[in-house]
Short mmCIF file of C-alpha atoms in Angstrom, two decimals:
data_model
loop_
_atom_site.label_atom_id
_atom_site.label_comp_id
_atom_site.label_asym_id
_atom_site.label_seq_id
_atom_site.Cartn_x
_atom_site.Cartn_y
_atom_site.Cartn_z
CA MET R 1 -4.01 18.55 -9.73
CA GLU R 2 -1.95 18.04 -6.58
CA GLN R 3 0.24 15.06 -5.81
CA THR R 4 1.68 14.26 -2.40
CA LEU R 5 4.83 12.20 -1.88
CA THR R 6 6.69 11.40 1.33
CA ALA R 7 10.35 12.38 1.43
CA LYS R 8 12.57 10.52 3.90
CA VAL R 9 15.05 13.14 5.06
CA ARG R 10 18.11 11.75 6.84
CA LEU R 11 19.11 13.69 9.98
CA TYR R 12 22.62 13.86 11.42
CA PRO R 13 22.22 14.62 15.14
CA THR R 14 25.04 14.60 17.66
CA ALA R 15 25.05 11.88 20.33
CA GLU R 16 23.37 14.27 22.76
CA GLN R 17 20.76 15.32 20.20
CA ALA R 18 20.05 11.65 19.39
CA LYS R 19 19.25 11.09 23.07
CA MET R 20 16.83 14.03 22.93
CA PHE R 21 15.15 12.51 19.85
CA LYS R 22 14.83 9.19 21.64
CA ALA R 23 13.27 10.84 24.69
CA VAL R 24 10.70 12.88 22.73
CA THR R 25 9.66 9.98 20.47
CA LYS R 26 9.19 7.64 23.44
CA GLU R 27 7.11 10.23 25.27
CA TYR R 28 5.00 10.89 22.20
CA GLN R 29 4.53 7.13 21.75
CA ARG R 30 3.43 6.78 25.38
CA LEU R 31 0.81 9.51 25.02
CA CYS R 32 -0.45 8.03 21.75
CA ASN R 33 -1.08 4.73 23.53
CA ILE R 34 -3.00 6.55 26.27
CA VAL R 35 -5.14 8.32 23.65
CA SER R 36 -5.63 5.04 21.76
CA GLN R 37 -6.96 3.39 24.93
CA TRP R 38 -9.32 6.36 25.43
CA VAL R 39 -10.62 6.09 21.85
CA PHE R 40 -11.16 2.34 22.33
CA ASP R 41 -12.98 2.85 25.65
CA GLN R 42 -15.22 5.48 24.02
CA HIS R 43 -16.19 2.91 21.37
CA PHE R 44 -14.54 5.09 18.68
CA LYS R 45 -17.19 7.82 19.11
CA VAL R 46 -14.74 10.68 19.54
CA ASN R 47 -13.60 13.83 17.76
CA GLN R 48 -11.04 16.63 18.19
CA LYS R 49 -13.46 18.73 20.26
CA LYS R 50 -14.11 15.89 22.72
CA PHE R 51 -10.38 15.18 22.96
CA GLN R 52 -9.71 18.84 23.73
CA LYS R 53 -12.32 18.80 26.48
CA GLU R 54 -11.52 15.45 28.14
CA MET R 55 -7.91 14.52 27.36
CA TYR R 56 -5.80 17.52 26.41
CA HIS R 57 -5.39 19.13 29.84
CA PRO R 58 -4.69 15.85 31.72
CA LEU R 59 -2.07 14.92 29.10
CA ARG R 60 -0.55 18.41 29.21
CA ALA R 61 -0.27 18.16 33.00
CA GLU R 62 1.23 14.67 32.79
CA SER R 63 3.81 15.66 30.17
CA PRO R 64 4.62 19.39 30.59
CA ALA R 65 7.93 19.08 28.71
CA LEU R 66 6.19 18.05 25.48
CA ASN R 67 5.21 20.93 23.23
CA SER R 68 1.48 21.77 23.54
CA LEU R 69 0.89 21.45 19.80
CA MET R 70 2.53 18.02 19.82
CA VAL R 71 0.17 16.95 22.61
CA GLN R 72 -2.73 17.95 20.38
CA SER R 73 -1.12 16.09 17.49
CA THR R 74 -1.32 12.81 19.42
CA TYR R 75 -5.07 12.70 18.77
CA ARG R 76 -4.59 13.26 15.04
CA THR R 77 -1.95 10.54 14.96
CA VAL R 78 -4.23 8.06 16.72
CA GLU R 79 -7.22 9.09 14.61
CA ALA R 80 -5.25 8.53 11.39
CA ARG R 81 -4.16 5.06 12.56
CA TYR R 82 -7.73 4.03 13.37
CA LYS R 83 -8.91 5.32 9.98
CA THR R 84 -6.27 3.18 8.30
CA VAL R 85 -7.33 0.11 10.26
CA ARG R 86 -11.00 0.84 9.47
CA THR R 87 -10.18 0.92 5.77
CA GLN R 88 -8.16 -2.29 5.97
CA LEU R 89 -11.00 -4.07 7.77
CA SER R 90 -13.56 -2.93 5.20
CA GLN R 91 -11.33 -4.09 2.35
CA HIS R 92 -10.88 -7.54 3.86
CA PRO R 93 -14.25 -8.91 5.00
CA TYR R 94 -14.40 -11.96 7.25
CA ARG R 95 -14.99 -14.93 4.96
CA TYR R 96 -16.35 -18.18 6.36
CA ASN R 97 -17.67 -21.52 5.19
CA THR R 98 -21.40 -21.91 5.86
CA GLY R 99 -21.13 -25.69 5.87
CA LYS R 100 -23.70 -25.86 3.08
CA LYS R 101 -23.37 -26.78 -0.57
CA ASN R 102 -25.04 -25.47 -3.72
CA LYS R 103 -26.69 -27.48 -6.48
CA ASN R 104 -23.32 -28.25 -8.06
CA GLY R 105 -21.98 -29.68 -4.80
CA GLU R 106 -19.65 -26.73 -4.21
CA GLU R 107 -19.21 -25.34 -0.70
CA ILE R 108 -20.96 -22.03 -0.02
CA TRP R 109 -18.83 -19.25 1.42
CA LYS R 110 -20.11 -15.97 2.83
CA SER R 111 -18.45 -12.67 3.68
CA VAL R 112 -19.19 -10.31 6.56
CA ASN R 113 -18.05 -6.69 6.47
CA ARG R 114 -15.83 -5.78 9.41
CA THR R 115 -15.73 -2.52 11.37
CA LEU R 116 -13.60 -1.21 14.23
CA GLU R 117 -15.91 -3.02 16.67
CA TRP R 118 -14.14 -6.22 15.59
CA LEU R 119 -11.02 -5.06 17.45
CA TRP R 120 -10.46 -6.95 20.71
CA LYS R 121 -8.05 -4.38 22.12
CA PRO R 122 -6.89 -0.83 21.31
CA ILE R 123 -4.27 -0.20 18.65
CA HIS R 124 -0.83 -0.23 20.23
CA PHE R 125 1.95 2.05 18.97
CA LYS R 126 5.01 -0.17 19.15
CA ARG R 127 7.61 2.08 17.59
CA PRO R 128 8.69 5.40 19.13
CA GLN R 129 7.70 8.31 16.89
CA ALA R 130 6.68 11.95 17.00
CA ASP R 131 4.64 14.11 14.64
CA TYR R 132 5.91 17.60 13.79
CA VAL R 133 3.71 20.41 12.43
CA ARG R 134 5.31 22.52 9.71
CA ASN R 135 6.63 25.93 10.90
CA SER R 136 5.50 25.19 14.47
CA ASN R 137 7.40 22.07 15.47
CA TYR R 138 9.89 22.00 12.61
CA SER R 139 11.30 24.58 10.21
CA PHE R 140 14.27 25.14 7.93
CA VAL R 141 16.84 27.66 9.19
CA LYS R 142 20.26 28.98 8.16
CA LYS R 143 19.14 29.32 4.52
CA GLY R 144 17.78 25.78 4.47
CA THR R 145 20.97 24.13 5.75
CA LEU R 146 19.64 23.11 9.18
CA LEU R 147 16.36 21.79 10.57
CA SER R 148 15.00 23.32 13.75
CA LEU R 149 13.02 20.73 15.74
CA ASN R 150 11.15 20.62 19.04
CA VAL R 151 12.29 18.12 21.67
CA LEU R 152 11.35 17.88 25.35
CA GLY R 153 11.45 21.38 26.83
CA GLN R 154 13.60 22.95 24.11
CA ARG R 155 14.34 23.32 20.41
CA ILE R 156 17.47 22.12 18.63
CA LYS R 157 19.07 22.63 15.20
CA VAL R 158 20.19 19.54 13.29
CA PRO R 159 22.02 19.11 9.96
CA PHE R 160 20.31 16.93 7.36
CA ASN R 161 20.64 15.53 3.85
CA ASP R 162 19.47 18.43 1.66
CA ARG R 163 19.47 16.49 -1.60
CA TYR R 164 15.70 17.00 -2.08
CA THR R 165 14.95 20.35 -0.50
CA GLN R 166 16.16 22.69 -3.24
CA SER R 167 13.67 21.22 -5.74
CA TRP R 168 10.89 21.65 -3.16
CA PHE R 169 11.56 25.35 -2.81
CA ASP R 170 12.06 25.81 -6.56
CA GLN R 171 8.64 24.27 -7.24
CA LYS R 172 7.03 26.01 -4.26
CA ALA R 173 5.96 22.68 -2.80
CA LYS R 174 3.72 22.49 0.27
CA LEU R 175 5.22 20.65 3.23
CA GLY R 176 2.88 18.86 5.63
CA THR R 177 3.09 17.38 9.13
CA ALA R 178 6.28 15.32 9.37
CA LYS R 179 7.08 12.22 11.38
CA LEU R 180 10.32 11.69 13.32
CA VAL R 181 11.42 8.04 13.41
CA CYS R 182 14.54 5.98 14.05
CA LEU R 183 15.39 3.22 11.58
CA LYS R 184 18.36 0.91 12.10
CA GLY R 185 19.97 3.42 14.43
CA HIS R 186 19.56 6.33 11.98
CA TRP R 187 17.17 9.25 12.42
CA PHE R 188 14.78 10.34 9.67
CA LEU R 189 12.13 13.00 9.27
CA HIS R 190 9.38 11.78 6.92
CA ILE R 191 7.95 14.91 5.29
CA PRO R 192 4.81 14.86 3.06
CA VAL R 193 5.52 17.06 0.04
CA THR R 194 2.65 18.28 -2.19
CA PHE R 195 3.38 19.35 -5.77
CA ASP R 196 1.15 20.80 -8.46
CA THR R 197 0.99 18.44 -11.46
CA ASP R 198 -0.74 18.56 -14.82
CA ASP R 199 -4.00 16.63 -15.06
CA TRP R 200 -4.32 13.62 -17.33
CA GLN R 201 -6.60 14.42 -20.24
CA ALA R 202 -8.44 11.66 -22.11
CA SER R 203 -8.26 13.68 -25.32
CA ASP R 204 -4.44 13.75 -25.14
CA ASN R 205 -4.02 10.06 -24.31
CA GLN R 206 -1.39 8.30 -26.45
CA HIS R 207 -1.21 4.76 -25.05
CA ILE R 208 -3.54 2.20 -23.49
CA VAL R 209 -1.84 -0.51 -21.43
CA GLY R 210 -3.64 -3.52 -19.94
CA ILE R 211 -1.78 -5.01 -16.95
CA ASP R 212 -2.69 -8.44 -15.60
CA ARG R 213 -1.10 -9.25 -12.23
CA GLY R 214 -0.42 -12.72 -10.93
CA LEU R 215 2.03 -15.14 -9.31
CA ARG R 216 3.66 -16.96 -12.20
CA GLN R 217 3.87 -13.69 -14.12
CA VAL R 218 4.11 -10.69 -11.81
CA MET R 219 2.79 -8.58 -14.66
CA THR R 220 1.59 -9.34 -18.15
CA VAL R 221 1.41 -6.14 -20.21
CA TYR R 222 -0.53 -5.65 -23.45
CA ASP R 223 -0.67 -2.36 -25.41
CA GLU R 224 -2.29 -0.78 -28.47
CA GLN R 225 0.47 -2.06 -30.76
CA ASP R 226 -0.55 -5.66 -30.01
CA LYS R 227 2.70 -6.14 -28.10
CA THR R 228 2.85 -8.31 -24.99
CA LYS R 229 5.50 -8.22 -22.28
CA PHE R 230 5.80 -10.81 -19.52
CA PHE R 231 7.48 -10.07 -16.18
CA SER R 232 8.26 -13.43 -14.64
CA GLY R 233 7.62 -13.96 -10.93
CA ARG R 234 9.76 -17.09 -10.62
CA ALA R 235 12.79 -15.39 -9.04
CA ILE R 236 10.54 -13.41 -6.68
CA ALA R 237 8.64 -16.53 -5.61
CA TYR R 238 11.92 -18.37 -5.01
CA LYS R 239 13.27 -15.62 -2.77
CA ARG R 240 10.02 -15.38 -0.82
CA LYS R 241 10.12 -19.11 -0.30
CA LYS R 242 13.62 -18.75 1.14
CA PHE R 243 12.39 -16.07 3.52
CA ALA R 244 9.53 -18.33 4.65
CA TYR R 245 11.86 -21.29 5.12
CA LEU R 246 14.30 -19.25 7.21
CA ARG R 247 11.52 -17.81 9.37
CA ALA R 248 10.06 -21.26 10.02
CA LYS R 249 13.49 -22.65 10.90
CA LEU R 250 14.24 -19.84 13.35
CA GLN R 251 10.79 -20.04 14.92
CA SER R 252 11.10 -23.77 15.46
CA ALA R 253 14.48 -23.28 17.16
CA GLY R 254 13.01 -20.91 19.71
CA THR R 255 16.40 -19.91 21.16
CA LYS R 256 17.42 -16.41 22.16
CA SER R 257 19.81 -16.29 19.23
CA ALA R 258 17.04 -17.34 16.84
CA LYS R 259 14.74 -14.62 18.20
CA ARG R 260 17.48 -12.04 17.67
CA HIS R 261 17.83 -13.16 14.06
CA LEU R 262 14.04 -13.04 13.59
CA LYS R 263 14.04 -9.48 14.87
CA LYS R 264 16.74 -8.52 12.37
CA MET R 265 14.68 -10.10 9.60
CA ALA R 266 11.61 -8.09 10.58
CA GLN R 267 10.23 -6.16 7.59
CA ARG R 268 13.25 -7.12 5.46
CA GLU R 269 11.05 -9.06 3.03
CA ASN R 270 8.54 -6.21 2.84
CA ARG R 271 11.28 -3.69 2.09
CA TRP R 272 12.70 -5.94 -0.61
CA MET R 273 9.28 -6.50 -2.19
CA SER R 274 8.57 -2.78 -2.03
CA ASP R 275 11.79 -2.15 -3.95
CA VAL R 276 10.76 -4.72 -6.58
CA ASN R 277 7.42 -2.95 -7.04
CA HIS R 278 9.18 0.42 -7.26
CA ARG R 279 11.36 -0.85 -10.10
CA LEU R 280 8.49 -2.54 -11.93
CA SER R 281 6.26 0.55 -11.80
CA LYS R 282 9.15 2.83 -12.76
CA THR R 283 9.94 0.63 -15.76
CA LEU R 284 6.37 0.88 -17.04
CA VAL R 285 6.05 4.64 -16.57
CA ASN R 286 9.43 5.38 -18.18
CA HIS R 287 8.76 3.05 -21.12
CA TYR R 288 5.37 4.47 -22.11
CA GLY R 289 5.99 8.07 -21.05
CA LYS R 290 3.36 10.76 -20.67
CA ASN R 291 -0.33 10.56 -21.58
CA THR R 292 -0.77 6.85 -20.91
CA LEU R 293 -3.79 5.02 -19.52
CA PHE R 294 -2.76 2.01 -17.41
CA VAL R 295 -5.64 -0.41 -16.78
CA LEU R 296 -5.55 -2.78 -13.78
CA GLU R 297 -8.17 -5.11 -12.36
CA ASP R 298 -9.58 -4.47 -8.90
CA LEU R 299 -8.32 -7.35 -6.74
CA THR R 300 -10.09 -6.17 -3.58
CA ASN R 301 -12.13 -9.03 -2.11
CA VAL R 302 -11.17 -11.30 -5.02
CA SER R 303 -11.04 -14.90 -3.77
CA PHE R 304 -8.61 -17.12 -5.61
CA ASP R 305 -9.76 -20.49 -6.88
CA GLU R 306 -8.74 -22.90 -4.15
CA LYS R 307 -8.51 -25.73 -6.68
CA ASN R 308 -5.36 -24.08 -7.97
CA GLN R 309 -3.69 -23.96 -4.55
CA SER R 310 -1.71 -27.13 -4.96
CA ASN R 311 0.52 -26.74 -1.91
CA ARG R 312 1.10 -24.70 1.20
CA ASP R 313 3.66 -22.42 -0.45
CA ARG R 314 1.27 -21.42 -3.22
CA ASN R 315 -1.53 -20.87 -0.71
CA ARG R 316 0.72 -18.51 1.25
CA ASP R 317 1.72 -16.60 -1.89
CA LEU R 318 -1.88 -16.17 -3.05
CA HIS R 319 -2.90 -14.48 0.19
CA SER R 320 0.24 -12.40 0.87
CA TRP R 321 1.29 -11.19 -2.57
CA SER R 322 1.67 -7.40 -2.66
CA PHE R 323 -0.72 -6.65 -5.52
CA TYR R 324 -2.00 -3.44 -3.92
CA ASP R 325 1.51 -2.09 -3.27
CA LEU R 326 2.34 -2.31 -6.98
CA GLN R 327 -0.94 -0.56 -7.82
CA THR R 328 -0.21 2.27 -5.37
CA LYS R 329 3.30 2.87 -6.65
CA LEU R 330 2.22 2.80 -10.28
CA THR R 331 -0.59 5.27 -9.52
CA TYR R 332 1.57 8.00 -8.04
CA LYS R 333 4.37 7.53 -10.58
CA ALA R 334 1.84 7.76 -13.41
CA LYS R 335 0.38 11.00 -12.02
CA SER R 336 3.80 12.62 -12.04
CA GLN R 337 3.99 11.82 -15.78
CA ARG R 338 0.51 13.16 -16.62
CA SER R 339 -0.77 9.60 -16.98
CA GLN R 340 -3.65 7.76 -15.34
CA VAL R 341 -4.30 4.40 -13.65
CA LEU R 342 -7.80 3.01 -14.21
CA ILE R 343 -9.08 0.30 -11.86
CA VAL R 344 -11.80 -1.89 -13.36
CA SER R 345 -13.79 -4.91 -12.23
CA ALA R 346 -11.86 -8.20 -12.43
CA LYS R 347 -14.98 -10.21 -13.29
CA TYR R 348 -14.57 -12.44 -16.34
CA THR R 349 -11.35 -10.75 -17.52
CA SER R 350 -9.59 -14.14 -17.48
CA GLN R 351 -12.53 -16.05 -19.00
CA ARG R 352 -13.70 -13.79 -21.85
CA CYS R 353 -12.30 -14.35 -25.33
CA PRO R 354 -10.80 -11.03 -26.52
CA LYS R 355 -11.55 -11.94 -30.14
CA CYS R 356 -15.19 -13.09 -30.20
CA GLY R 357 -16.40 -11.93 -26.78
CA GLN R 358 -17.66 -15.33 -25.65
CA THR R 359 -17.05 -16.20 -22.00
CA ARG R 360 -16.51 -19.75 -20.85
CA LYS R 361 -14.69 -20.80 -17.71
CA ALA R 362 -13.56 -24.00 -19.44
CA ASN R 363 -11.62 -21.99 -22.01
CA ARG R 364 -8.80 -21.52 -19.54
CA ASN R 365 -6.43 -24.38 -18.73
CA HIS R 366 -4.58 -23.45 -15.52
CA ALA R 367 -2.26 -26.45 -15.66
CA LEU R 368 -0.97 -25.60 -19.14
CA HIS R 369 -1.31 -21.80 -18.72
CA LEU R 370 -3.31 -21.86 -21.95
CA TYR R 371 -6.46 -20.13 -23.13
CA GLN R 372 -8.36 -21.73 -26.00
CA CYS R 373 -11.75 -20.37 -27.06
CA LYS R 374 -14.25 -23.16 -27.72
CA HIS R 375 -16.28 -20.83 -29.95
CA CYS R 376 -13.79 -19.20 -32.34
CA GLY R 377 -10.65 -21.24 -31.66
CA PHE R 378 -8.50 -18.28 -30.52
CA THR R 379 -5.53 -19.65 -28.58
CA THR R 380 -2.93 -17.82 -26.49
CA ASN R 381 -1.31 -17.62 -23.06
CA ASP R 382 -3.92 -17.37 -20.28
CA ASP R 383 -2.24 -14.38 -18.60
CA ARG R 384 -2.13 -12.55 -21.93
CA VAL R 385 -5.92 -12.92 -22.24
CA GLY R 386 -6.41 -11.00 -18.99
CA ALA R 387 -4.14 -8.17 -20.18
CA MET R 388 -5.93 -8.03 -23.56
CA ASN R 389 -9.34 -7.76 -21.90
CA LEU R 390 -8.11 -5.04 -19.56
CA TYR R 391 -6.81 -3.16 -22.61
CA ASP R 392 -10.27 -3.50 -24.18
CA LEU R 393 -11.90 -2.06 -21.04
CA GLY R 394 -9.49 0.86 -21.28
CA LYS R 395 -10.63 1.53 -24.85
CA ARG R 396 -14.24 1.49 -23.71
CA TYR R 397 -13.41 3.96 -20.93
CA LEU R 398 -11.83 6.38 -23.40
CA SER R 399 -14.86 6.06 -25.67
CA GLY R 400 -17.04 7.44 -22.87
CA GLU R 401 -18.07 4.44 -20.76
CA GLU R 402 -17.64 5.63 -17.18
CA LYS R 403 -17.30 2.22 -15.48
CA PRO R 404 -16.52 -0.39 -18.14
CA LYS R 405 -16.89 -4.02 -17.08
CA TYR R 406 -17.93 -7.41 -18.37
CA THR R 407 -21.27 -8.78 -17.22
CA LEU R 408 -23.14 -12.07 -17.09
CA ASN R 409 -24.87 -11.15 -20.35
CA ASN R 410 -21.70 -12.24 -22.17
CA VAL R 411 -21.36 -15.56 -20.33
CA THR R 412 -22.13 -18.91 -21.92
CA ASP R 413 -21.80 -22.40 -20.52
#
C-alpha cells in the first residue's frame, strides 16, 4: 500500500532570489484567477483538453516568461481547488427549518445537497503560489544539496533544509508536484512524498480501540483490556474562548491597528489546533503500536442536539470543532504503523447500553454526564458508553461484518 505525506521543505534564497520567487508566485496566482473565472463562466463543464484548446495559448501569449508547463499546471491547480470545494459542499448540506412541526411538537428540519452551482462567484486565489512538476520545474542538484527551480524566464539554484531528503532517497520515495509558498516571510516548497507501506491485516490485528470524540472530552478511548482513557477538552475550550474574545474585541474596535492585529492572528488558532490534533493522534498511535484497529464514528452531517447548546460559546464550539482534522491525522499516522482507522455510523452509539444492548435516549443524562440503563441498571460516564459501543462495532468488523452499525431494531422507548 502507498501512503502520501506532504513535506514542508524550507528554502534559503538570497534577497534577489526571494524577489524572483515573489514575482513567479504572483504571476501564477494571477493566471489561476483567470482560469478560475473561465471555469466559473463555463458552468464547471471543462476539462484539460478544452483548457488546452481555449485557454492555453492566450495565457502563454499573455505571460511568455512563465514556463509553459507551469501555464498548463494552472488548470490542474484550479481543478483541484474546485474538487475540494465540491467535496466540502457535499459534506455540508444546506440545512433549513421548514416551519412545520411533527407529532411530538418538534420542529422539522430538512437538508439539501449542495453542488458547485451554489457558488455565487468564482473561487479566488488570495495567496501567491506556484506549482512545480517534479524533474521539469524542480529537481535536486549538486548531489541533493541544492534545489533547481523555475522562475520567470530562468532557472535558479537554492539551498534548502535537507533534513528529510536522505530518507526519501533511501526508501526510493516518489516525489509529486510541489507547491512554492511564502509563510511569515519564509519560503517553503511543499512536496508530496509517496512511500510504500505494509498493509494492515485483520488476521494480525492486536488491539481494538473505540474513540468517542466530543467537546468536554476531546477523546474518550476504550480498548480490549476494558481500560478507559479520557482526554479533557477544558484547556482547549478555554483557549479557543480567548481567541474568540480577542477577535470580537478587535473587530468591534475597527481601527487600523486592530485590523493589523487581526491579520497577524489569521490562522493562528487553526495552526494551534492542528498541533493539538497532531499530538493527540501521535500519542494514540505510539501507545498502541502496530496492528491496531482504531474505531471512530462518522460525524459527517451529524446535527448536534440544540437543547444542549446552552450558550453562544458552546454553539460556536459545536459547529467549529476540528473533529475531521483529528480523524485525518490519526488515519495517516496509523497507516505508517500498519494499523487501520475504521469509520462507522454514529447512530445510537451514545444511546445503546453496551451491556444489554437496549437503546433508550432517556438513558443518557447530559447535565450529569451520566449513562444509566433503565433495563439492566448499567451505569457509567456517558462519553465512555460511546467509546465502548465503538469498540463493539470494531469487534463486529473483525468478525466479518463489512459495515457494522446499530439499527432501529435495537431501539426501545
